[in-house]
Short mmCIF file of C-alpha atoms and ligand atoms in Angstrom, two decimals:
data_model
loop_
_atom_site.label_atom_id
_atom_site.label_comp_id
_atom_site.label_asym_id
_atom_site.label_seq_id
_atom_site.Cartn_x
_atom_site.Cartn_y
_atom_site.Cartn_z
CA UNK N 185 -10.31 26.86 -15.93
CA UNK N 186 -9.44 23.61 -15.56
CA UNK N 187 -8.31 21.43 -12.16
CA UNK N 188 -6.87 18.15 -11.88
CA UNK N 189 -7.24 15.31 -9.67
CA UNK N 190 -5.95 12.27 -8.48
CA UNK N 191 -7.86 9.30 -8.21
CA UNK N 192 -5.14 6.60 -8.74
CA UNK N 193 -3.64 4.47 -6.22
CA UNK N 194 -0.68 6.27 -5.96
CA UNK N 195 0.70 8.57 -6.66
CA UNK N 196 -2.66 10.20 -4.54
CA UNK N 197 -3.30 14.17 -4.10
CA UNK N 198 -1.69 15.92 -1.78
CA UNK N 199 -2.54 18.31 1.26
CA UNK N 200 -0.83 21.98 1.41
CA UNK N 201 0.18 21.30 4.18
CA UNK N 202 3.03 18.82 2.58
CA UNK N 203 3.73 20.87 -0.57
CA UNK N 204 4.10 23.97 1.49
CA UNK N 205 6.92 21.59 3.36
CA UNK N 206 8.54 20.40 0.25
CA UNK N 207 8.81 24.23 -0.99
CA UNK N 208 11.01 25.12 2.29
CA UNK N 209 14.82 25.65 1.44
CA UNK N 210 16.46 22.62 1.49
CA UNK N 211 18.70 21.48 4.78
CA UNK N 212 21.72 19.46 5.00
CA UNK N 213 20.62 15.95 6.02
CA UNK N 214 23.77 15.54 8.35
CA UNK N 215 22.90 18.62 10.29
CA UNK N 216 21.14 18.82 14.37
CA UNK N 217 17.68 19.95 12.51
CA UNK N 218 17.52 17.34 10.24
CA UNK N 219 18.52 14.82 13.24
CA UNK N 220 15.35 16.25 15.60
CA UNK N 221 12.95 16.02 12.18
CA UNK N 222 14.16 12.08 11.92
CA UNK N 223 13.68 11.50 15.09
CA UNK N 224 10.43 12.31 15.28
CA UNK N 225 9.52 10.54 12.31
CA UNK N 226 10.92 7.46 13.83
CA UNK N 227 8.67 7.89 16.44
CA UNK N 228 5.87 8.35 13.72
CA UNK N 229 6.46 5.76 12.03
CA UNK N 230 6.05 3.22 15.01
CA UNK N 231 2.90 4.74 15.54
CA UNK N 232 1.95 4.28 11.93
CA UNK N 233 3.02 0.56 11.67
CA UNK N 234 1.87 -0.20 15.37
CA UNK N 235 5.00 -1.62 15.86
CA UNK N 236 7.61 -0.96 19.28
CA UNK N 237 10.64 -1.75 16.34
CA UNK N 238 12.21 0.56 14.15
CA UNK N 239 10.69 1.49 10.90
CA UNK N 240 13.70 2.03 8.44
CA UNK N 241 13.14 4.49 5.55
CA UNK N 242 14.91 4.33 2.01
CA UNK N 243 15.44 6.64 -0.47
CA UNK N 244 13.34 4.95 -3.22
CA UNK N 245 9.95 3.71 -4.37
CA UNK N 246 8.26 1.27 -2.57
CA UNK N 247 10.09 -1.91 -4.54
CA UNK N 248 12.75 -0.95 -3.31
CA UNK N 249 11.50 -2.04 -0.01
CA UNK N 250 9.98 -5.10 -1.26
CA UNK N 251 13.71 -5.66 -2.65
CA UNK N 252 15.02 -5.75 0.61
CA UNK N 253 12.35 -7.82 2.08
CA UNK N 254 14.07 -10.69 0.05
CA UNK N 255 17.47 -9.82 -0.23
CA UNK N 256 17.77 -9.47 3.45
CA UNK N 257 15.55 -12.09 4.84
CA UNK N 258 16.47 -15.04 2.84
CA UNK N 259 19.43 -17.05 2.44
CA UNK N 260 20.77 -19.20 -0.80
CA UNK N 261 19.35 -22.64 -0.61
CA UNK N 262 15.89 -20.69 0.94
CA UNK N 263 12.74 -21.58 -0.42
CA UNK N 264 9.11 -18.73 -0.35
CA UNK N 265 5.99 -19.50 -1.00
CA UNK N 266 4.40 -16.12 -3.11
CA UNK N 267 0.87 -15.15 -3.05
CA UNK N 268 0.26 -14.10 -6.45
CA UNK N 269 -3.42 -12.24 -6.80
CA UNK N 270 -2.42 -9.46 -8.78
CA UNK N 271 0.53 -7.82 -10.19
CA UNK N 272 1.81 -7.19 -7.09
CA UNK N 273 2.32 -10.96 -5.62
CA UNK N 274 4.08 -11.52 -9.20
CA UNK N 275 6.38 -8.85 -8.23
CA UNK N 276 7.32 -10.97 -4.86
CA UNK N 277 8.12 -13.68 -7.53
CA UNK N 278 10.08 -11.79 -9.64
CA UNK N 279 11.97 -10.50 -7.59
CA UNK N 280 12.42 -13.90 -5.75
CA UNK N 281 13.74 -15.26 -9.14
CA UNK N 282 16.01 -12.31 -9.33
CA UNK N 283 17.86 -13.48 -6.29
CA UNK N 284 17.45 -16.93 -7.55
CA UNK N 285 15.28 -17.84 -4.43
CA UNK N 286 13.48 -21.21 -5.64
CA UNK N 287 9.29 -19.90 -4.83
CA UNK N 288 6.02 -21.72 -4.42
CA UNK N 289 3.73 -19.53 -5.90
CA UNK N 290 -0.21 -19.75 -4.30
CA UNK N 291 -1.94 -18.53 -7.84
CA UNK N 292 -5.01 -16.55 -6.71
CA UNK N 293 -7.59 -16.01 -9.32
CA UNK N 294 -7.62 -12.23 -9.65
CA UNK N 295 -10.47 -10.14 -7.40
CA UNK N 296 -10.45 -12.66 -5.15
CA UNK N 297 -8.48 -12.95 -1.60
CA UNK N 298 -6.09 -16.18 -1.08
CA UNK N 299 -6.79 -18.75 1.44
CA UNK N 300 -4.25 -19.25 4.53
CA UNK N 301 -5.57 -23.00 4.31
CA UNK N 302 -3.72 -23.66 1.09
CA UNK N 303 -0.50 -21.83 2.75
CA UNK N 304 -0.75 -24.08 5.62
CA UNK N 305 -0.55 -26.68 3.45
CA UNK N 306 2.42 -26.02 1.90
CA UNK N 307 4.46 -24.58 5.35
CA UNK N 308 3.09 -28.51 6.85
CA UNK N 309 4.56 -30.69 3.61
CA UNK N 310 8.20 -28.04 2.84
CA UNK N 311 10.00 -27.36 5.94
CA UNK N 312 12.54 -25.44 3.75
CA UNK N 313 9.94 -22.76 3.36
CA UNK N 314 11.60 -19.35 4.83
CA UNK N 315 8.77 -16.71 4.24
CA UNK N 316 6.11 -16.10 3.30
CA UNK N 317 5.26 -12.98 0.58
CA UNK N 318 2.13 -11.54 0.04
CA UNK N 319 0.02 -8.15 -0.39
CA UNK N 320 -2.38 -6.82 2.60
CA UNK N 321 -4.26 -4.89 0.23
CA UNK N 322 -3.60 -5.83 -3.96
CA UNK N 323 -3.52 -2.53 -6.13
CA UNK N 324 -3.84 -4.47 -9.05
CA UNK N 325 -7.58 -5.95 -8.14
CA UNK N 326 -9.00 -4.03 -5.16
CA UNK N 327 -8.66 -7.10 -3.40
CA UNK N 328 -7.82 -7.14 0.73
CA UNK N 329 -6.03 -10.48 1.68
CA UNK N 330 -5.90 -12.15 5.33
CA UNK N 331 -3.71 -11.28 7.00
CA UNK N 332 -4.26 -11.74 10.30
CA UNK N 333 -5.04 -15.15 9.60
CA UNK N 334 -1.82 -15.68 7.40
CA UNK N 335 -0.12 -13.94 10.38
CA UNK N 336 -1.73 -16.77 12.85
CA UNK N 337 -0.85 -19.79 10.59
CA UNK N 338 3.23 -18.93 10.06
CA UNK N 339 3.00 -18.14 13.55
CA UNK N 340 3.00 -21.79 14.05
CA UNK N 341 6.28 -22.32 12.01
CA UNK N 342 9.28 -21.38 13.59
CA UNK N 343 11.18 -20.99 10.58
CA UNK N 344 9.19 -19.40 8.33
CA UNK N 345 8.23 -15.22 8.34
CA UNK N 346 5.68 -13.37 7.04
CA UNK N 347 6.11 -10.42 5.01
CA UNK N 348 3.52 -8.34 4.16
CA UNK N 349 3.71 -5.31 1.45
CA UNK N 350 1.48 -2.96 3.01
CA UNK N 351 2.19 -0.20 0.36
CA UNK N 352 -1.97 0.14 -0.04
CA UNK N 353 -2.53 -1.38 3.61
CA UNK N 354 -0.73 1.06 5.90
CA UNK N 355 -2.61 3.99 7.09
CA UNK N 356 -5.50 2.82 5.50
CA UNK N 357 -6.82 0.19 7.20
CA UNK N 358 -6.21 -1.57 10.83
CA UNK N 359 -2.50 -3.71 10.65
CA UNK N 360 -1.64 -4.02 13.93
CA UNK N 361 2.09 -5.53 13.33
CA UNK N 362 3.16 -6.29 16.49
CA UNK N 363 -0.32 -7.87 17.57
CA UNK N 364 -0.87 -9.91 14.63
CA UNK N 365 3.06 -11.18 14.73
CA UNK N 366 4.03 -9.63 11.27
CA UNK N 367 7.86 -10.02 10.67
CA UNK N 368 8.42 -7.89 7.90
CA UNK N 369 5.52 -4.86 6.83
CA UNK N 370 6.44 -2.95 3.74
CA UNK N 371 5.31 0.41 2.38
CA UNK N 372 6.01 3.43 0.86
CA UNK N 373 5.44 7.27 0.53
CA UNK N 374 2.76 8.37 -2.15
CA UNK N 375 -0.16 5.97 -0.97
CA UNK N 376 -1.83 6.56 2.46
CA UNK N 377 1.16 8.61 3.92
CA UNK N 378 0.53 11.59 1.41
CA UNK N 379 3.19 12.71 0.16
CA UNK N 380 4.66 11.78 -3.47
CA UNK N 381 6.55 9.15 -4.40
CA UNK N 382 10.14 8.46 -3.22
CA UNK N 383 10.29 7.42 -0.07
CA UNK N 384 9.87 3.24 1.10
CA UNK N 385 9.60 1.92 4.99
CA UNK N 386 10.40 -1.39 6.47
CA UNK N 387 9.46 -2.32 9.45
CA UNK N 388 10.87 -5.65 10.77
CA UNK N 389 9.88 -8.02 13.97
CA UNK N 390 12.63 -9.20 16.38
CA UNK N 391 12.08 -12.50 14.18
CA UNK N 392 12.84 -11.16 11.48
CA UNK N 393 16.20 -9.34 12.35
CA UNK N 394 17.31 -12.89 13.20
CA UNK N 395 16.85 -14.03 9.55
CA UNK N 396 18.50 -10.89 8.94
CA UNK N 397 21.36 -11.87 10.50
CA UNK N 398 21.75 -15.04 8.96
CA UNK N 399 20.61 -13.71 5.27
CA UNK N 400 24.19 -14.04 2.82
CA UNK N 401 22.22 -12.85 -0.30
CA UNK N 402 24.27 -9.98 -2.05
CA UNK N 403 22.82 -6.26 -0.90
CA UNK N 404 24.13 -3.15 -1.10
CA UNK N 405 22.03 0.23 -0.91
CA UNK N 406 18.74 -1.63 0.77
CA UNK N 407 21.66 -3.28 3.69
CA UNK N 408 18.64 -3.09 6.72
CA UNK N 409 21.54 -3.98 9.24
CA UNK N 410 23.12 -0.94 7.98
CA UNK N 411 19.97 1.29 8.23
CA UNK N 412 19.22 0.05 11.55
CA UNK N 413 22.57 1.14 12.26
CA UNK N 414 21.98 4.25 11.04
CA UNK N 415 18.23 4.72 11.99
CA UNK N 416 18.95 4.71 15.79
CA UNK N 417 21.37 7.36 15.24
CA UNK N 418 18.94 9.52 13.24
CA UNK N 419 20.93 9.27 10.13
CA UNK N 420 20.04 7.38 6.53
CA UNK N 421 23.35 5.66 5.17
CA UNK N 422 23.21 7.53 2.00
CA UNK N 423 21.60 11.01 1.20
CA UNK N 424 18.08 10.82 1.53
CA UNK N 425 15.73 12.43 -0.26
CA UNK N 426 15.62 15.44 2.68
CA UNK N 427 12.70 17.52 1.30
CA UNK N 428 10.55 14.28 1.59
CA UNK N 429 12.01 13.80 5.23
CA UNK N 430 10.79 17.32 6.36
CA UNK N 431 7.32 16.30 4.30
CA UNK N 432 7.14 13.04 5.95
CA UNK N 433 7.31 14.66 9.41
CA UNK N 434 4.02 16.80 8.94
CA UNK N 435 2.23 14.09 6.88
CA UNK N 436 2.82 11.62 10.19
CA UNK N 437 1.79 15.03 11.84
CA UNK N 438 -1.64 15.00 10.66
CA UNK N 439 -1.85 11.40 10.59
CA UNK N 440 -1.02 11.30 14.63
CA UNK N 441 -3.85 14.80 14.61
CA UNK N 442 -6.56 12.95 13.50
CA UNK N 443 -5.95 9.69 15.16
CA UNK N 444 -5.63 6.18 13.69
CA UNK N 445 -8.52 5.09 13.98
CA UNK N 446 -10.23 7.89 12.65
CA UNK N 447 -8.49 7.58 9.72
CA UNK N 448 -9.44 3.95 8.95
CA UNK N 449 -13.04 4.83 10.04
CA UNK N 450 -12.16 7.62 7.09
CA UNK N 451 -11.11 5.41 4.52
CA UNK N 452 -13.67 2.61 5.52
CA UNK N 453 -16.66 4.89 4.90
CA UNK N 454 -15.09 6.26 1.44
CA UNK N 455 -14.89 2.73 0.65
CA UNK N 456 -18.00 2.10 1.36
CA UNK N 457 -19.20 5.02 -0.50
CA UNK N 458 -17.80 4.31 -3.52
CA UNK N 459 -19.00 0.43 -3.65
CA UNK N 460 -22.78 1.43 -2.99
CA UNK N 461 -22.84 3.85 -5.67
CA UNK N 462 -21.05 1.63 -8.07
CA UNK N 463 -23.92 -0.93 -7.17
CA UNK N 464 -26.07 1.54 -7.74
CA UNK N 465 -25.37 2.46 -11.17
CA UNK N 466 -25.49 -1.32 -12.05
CA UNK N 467 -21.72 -1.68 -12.28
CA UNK N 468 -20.51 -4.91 -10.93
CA UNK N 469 -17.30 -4.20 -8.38
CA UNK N 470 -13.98 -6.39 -9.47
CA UNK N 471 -13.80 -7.47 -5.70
CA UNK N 472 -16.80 -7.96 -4.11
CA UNK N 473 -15.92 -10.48 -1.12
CA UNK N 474 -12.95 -9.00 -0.08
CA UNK N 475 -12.50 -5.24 -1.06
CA UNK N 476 -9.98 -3.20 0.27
CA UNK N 477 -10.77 0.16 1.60
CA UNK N 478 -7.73 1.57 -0.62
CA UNK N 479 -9.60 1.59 -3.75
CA UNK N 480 -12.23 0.34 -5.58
CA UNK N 481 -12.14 -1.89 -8.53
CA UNK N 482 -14.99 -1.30 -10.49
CA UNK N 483 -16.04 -3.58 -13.91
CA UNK N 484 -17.06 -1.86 -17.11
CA UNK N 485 -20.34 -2.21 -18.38
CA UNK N 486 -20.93 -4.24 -21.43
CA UNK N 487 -20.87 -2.01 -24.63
CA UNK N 488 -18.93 0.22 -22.83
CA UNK N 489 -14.99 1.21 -23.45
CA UNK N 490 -13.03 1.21 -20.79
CA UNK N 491 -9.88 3.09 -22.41
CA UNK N 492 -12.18 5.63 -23.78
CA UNK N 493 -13.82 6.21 -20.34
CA UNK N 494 -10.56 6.75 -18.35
CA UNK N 495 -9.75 8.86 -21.27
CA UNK N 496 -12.84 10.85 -20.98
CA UNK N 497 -11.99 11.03 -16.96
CA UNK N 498 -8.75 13.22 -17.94
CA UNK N 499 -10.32 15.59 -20.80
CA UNK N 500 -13.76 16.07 -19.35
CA UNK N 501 -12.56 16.35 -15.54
CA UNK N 502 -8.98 16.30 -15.29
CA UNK N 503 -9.37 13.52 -13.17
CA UNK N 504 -7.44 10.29 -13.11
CA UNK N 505 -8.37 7.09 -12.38
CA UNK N 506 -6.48 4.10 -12.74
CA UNK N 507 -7.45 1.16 -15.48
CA UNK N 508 -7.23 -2.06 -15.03
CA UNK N 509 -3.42 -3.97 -15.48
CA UNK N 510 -2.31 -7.09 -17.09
CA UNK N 511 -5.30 -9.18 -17.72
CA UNK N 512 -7.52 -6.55 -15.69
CA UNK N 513 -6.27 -4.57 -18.79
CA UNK N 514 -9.69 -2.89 -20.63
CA UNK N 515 -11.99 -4.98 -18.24
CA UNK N 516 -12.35 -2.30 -14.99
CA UNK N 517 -11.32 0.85 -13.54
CA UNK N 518 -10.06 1.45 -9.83
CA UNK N 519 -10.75 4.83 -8.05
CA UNK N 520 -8.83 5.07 -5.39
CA UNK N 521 -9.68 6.85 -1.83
CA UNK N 522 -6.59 6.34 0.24
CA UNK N 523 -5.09 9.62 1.84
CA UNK N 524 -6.27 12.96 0.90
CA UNK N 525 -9.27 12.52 0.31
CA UNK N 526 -13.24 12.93 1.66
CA UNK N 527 -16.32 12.75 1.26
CA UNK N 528 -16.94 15.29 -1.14
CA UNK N 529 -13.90 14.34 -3.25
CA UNK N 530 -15.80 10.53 -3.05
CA UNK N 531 -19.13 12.87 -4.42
CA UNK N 532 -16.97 14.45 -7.16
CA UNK N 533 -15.45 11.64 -8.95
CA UNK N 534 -19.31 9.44 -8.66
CA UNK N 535 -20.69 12.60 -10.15
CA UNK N 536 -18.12 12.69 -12.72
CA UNK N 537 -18.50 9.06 -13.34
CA UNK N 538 -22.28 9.11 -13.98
CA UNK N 539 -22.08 12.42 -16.41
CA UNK N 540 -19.63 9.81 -18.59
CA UNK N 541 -21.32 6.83 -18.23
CA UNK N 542 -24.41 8.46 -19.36
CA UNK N 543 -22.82 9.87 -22.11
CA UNK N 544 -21.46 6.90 -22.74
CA UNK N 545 -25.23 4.98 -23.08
CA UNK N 546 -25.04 3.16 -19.89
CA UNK N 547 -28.62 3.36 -18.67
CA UNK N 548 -29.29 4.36 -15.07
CA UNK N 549 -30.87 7.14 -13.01
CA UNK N 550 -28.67 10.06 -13.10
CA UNK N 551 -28.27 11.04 -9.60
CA UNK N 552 -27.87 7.18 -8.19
CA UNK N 553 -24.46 6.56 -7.36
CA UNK N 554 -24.70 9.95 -5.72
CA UNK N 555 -27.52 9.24 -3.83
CA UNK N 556 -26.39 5.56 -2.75
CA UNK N 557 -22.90 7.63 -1.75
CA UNK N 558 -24.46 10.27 0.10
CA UNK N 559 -26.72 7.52 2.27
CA UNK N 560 -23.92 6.11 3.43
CA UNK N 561 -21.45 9.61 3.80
CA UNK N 562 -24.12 10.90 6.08
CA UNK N 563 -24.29 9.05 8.92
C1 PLP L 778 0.50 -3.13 -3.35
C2 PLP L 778 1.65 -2.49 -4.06
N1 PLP L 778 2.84 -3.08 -4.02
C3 PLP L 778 3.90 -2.55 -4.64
C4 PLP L 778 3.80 -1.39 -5.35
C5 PLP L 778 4.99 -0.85 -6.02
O1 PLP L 778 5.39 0.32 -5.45
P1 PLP L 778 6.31 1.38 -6.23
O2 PLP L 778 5.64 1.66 -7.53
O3 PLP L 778 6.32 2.52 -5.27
O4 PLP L 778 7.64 0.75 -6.40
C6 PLP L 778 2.58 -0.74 -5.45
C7 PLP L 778 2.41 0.49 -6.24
O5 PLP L 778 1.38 0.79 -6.76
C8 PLP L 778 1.48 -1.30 -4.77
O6 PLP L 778 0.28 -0.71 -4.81
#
């Protein structure tokens, strides 16, 4: 017999509880039923993002969202300054150079966390600066960025917004939007939220929907005015994706059951976890000043080869962990623990991990990483 796993950052397992929602017979999204089930998720949603605004929700992964945050918050002539840590702040730039939207990138080295100080910087010498893009939590390194303290200096510039993608940040760690004075939080279905991919939010501050109004790039599908539109009358502009609606309900269900802050206090500890038995087996984490509690990025040992371990995750196992990307590529893998997941999954994939490392020649105590897991899972 032989069971598989997720341990990627996104897409992440999945509870029954969703995939018993997604088997249900389909509904007609303009229908009274499907009306109640948006409503409610509208109300989830605020809870989610900590946010009194509207949190619209597009049919499509979470880029799409991110395409938005441009296309609708900037203007031609605009300038951005990108925080690029990781393959997801290049995205912000690419996709800024898709709209031709002239960018000042802030080049981060990778595994490390930017500095608002060098953002101030640049908001204080270009007052043609419009926004500002970065990650809360980088998939690409492990790394968590600042963003309360990004939030605090663009707070200062009347002009300029801050626009967070949150796709590894929401519903895993504390992002109070409306506290911190966020404009624009992105995210998107098959990360903390549980359920698989196809679904993107946007949540936008009353700041924000003024650039929106002003914003004469070209848009189309991801039109937020539209949505908004739309939203408050518990209605998506085009067909959504309606078995993910009804999935999305329950999955803000359980996240409303077991409380926010439980479930950051969840994901902090599996963090946690995961790190001390990493250390523990001698492996060096990709992060280490500034992880995020979505996943761990953890650095191969010398001598040992990192395609064939991820490899040997999937045939061994059937689990699957996430390598490294771009010029992370061969150097670590990243186990992620955002969603599903607890303490014994945590247990499973360090066991697992030891077993091939082992085989692999690494030397260690077999049992460590559990041990150093299990010290901190059992308080
Ligand atoms: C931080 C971050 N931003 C953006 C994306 C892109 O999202 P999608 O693949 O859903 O378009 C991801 C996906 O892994 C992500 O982790």
């Amino acid at each position: 017999m032989e069971k598989k796993y997720l341990f990627s950052p996104g897409p992440t397992m999945l509870p029954p509880e969703i995939l018993l929602k997604m088997a249900e017979p389909i509904m007609h999204h303009r229908e009274p039923e499907f009306e109640r089930i948006f409503a409610e998720i509208r109300e989830g949603l605020k809870y989610l993002f900590q946010t009194k605004n509207e949190v619209l929700t597009f049919t499509s992964s979470g880029t799409g969202a991110m395409e938005g945050a441009v296309s609708n918050i900037l203007s031609t002539g605009d300038k951005a300054i990108v925080v690029r840590g990781g393959k997801f702040g290049e995205r912000w730039g690419e996709i800024c150079k898709a709209y031709k939207i002239e960018f000042i990138p802030v080049d981060v080295e990778w595994g490390k966390a930017v500095d608002p100080k060098k953002i101030e910087e640049i908001l204080r010498s270009d007052p043609t600066v419009r926004a500002v893009y970065t990650q809360a939590s980088e998939t690409s390194t492990g790394v968590r960025h600042p963003i309360r303290e990004i939030a605090e200096v663009v707070k200062r510039f009347e002009n300029a917004a801050i626009v967070v993608d949150g796709i590894t940040g929401i519903g895993v760690f504390d992002i109070p939007m409306d506290t911190w004075g966020l404009d624009v939080v992105v995210s998107g279905s098959q990360k903390a939220l549980m359920l698989p991919p196809g679904l993107s939010f946007v949540a936008l501050s009353d700041k924000a929907w003024k650039f929106v109004e002003r914003s004469n790039l070209p848009k189309y599908y991801f039109d937020f005015k539209k949505e908004l539109k739309n939203t408050k009358k518990n209605q998506s502009s085009y067909t959504p994706a309606v078995s993910l609606f009804v999935a999305l309900r329950e999955s803000l269900r359980m996240i409303e059951k077991e409380g926010r802050e439980a479930v950051f206090y969840r994901h902090e500890r599996l963090a946690e976890a995961t790190r001390q038995a990493a250390k523990a087996l001698g492996l060096e984490l990709y992060a280490p000043d500034f992880p995020s509690n979505a996943l761990t990025a953890v650095k191969f040992p010398t001598g040992i080869d990192g395609e064939r371990l991820k490899a040997l995750f999937f045939e061994k196992f059937g689990i699957t962990v996430a390598e490294g990307q771009e010029q992370a590529k061969g150097k670590i893998i990243r186990i992620a623990h955002l969603g599903y997941y607890d303490r014994l999954d945590m247990i499973m994939v360090i066991s697992a991990l030891e077993m091939l490392l082992k085989e692999m020649g690494h030397k260690f105590e077999l049992g460590a990483g559990v041990r150093a897991a299990e010290e901190v899972l059992m308080l």
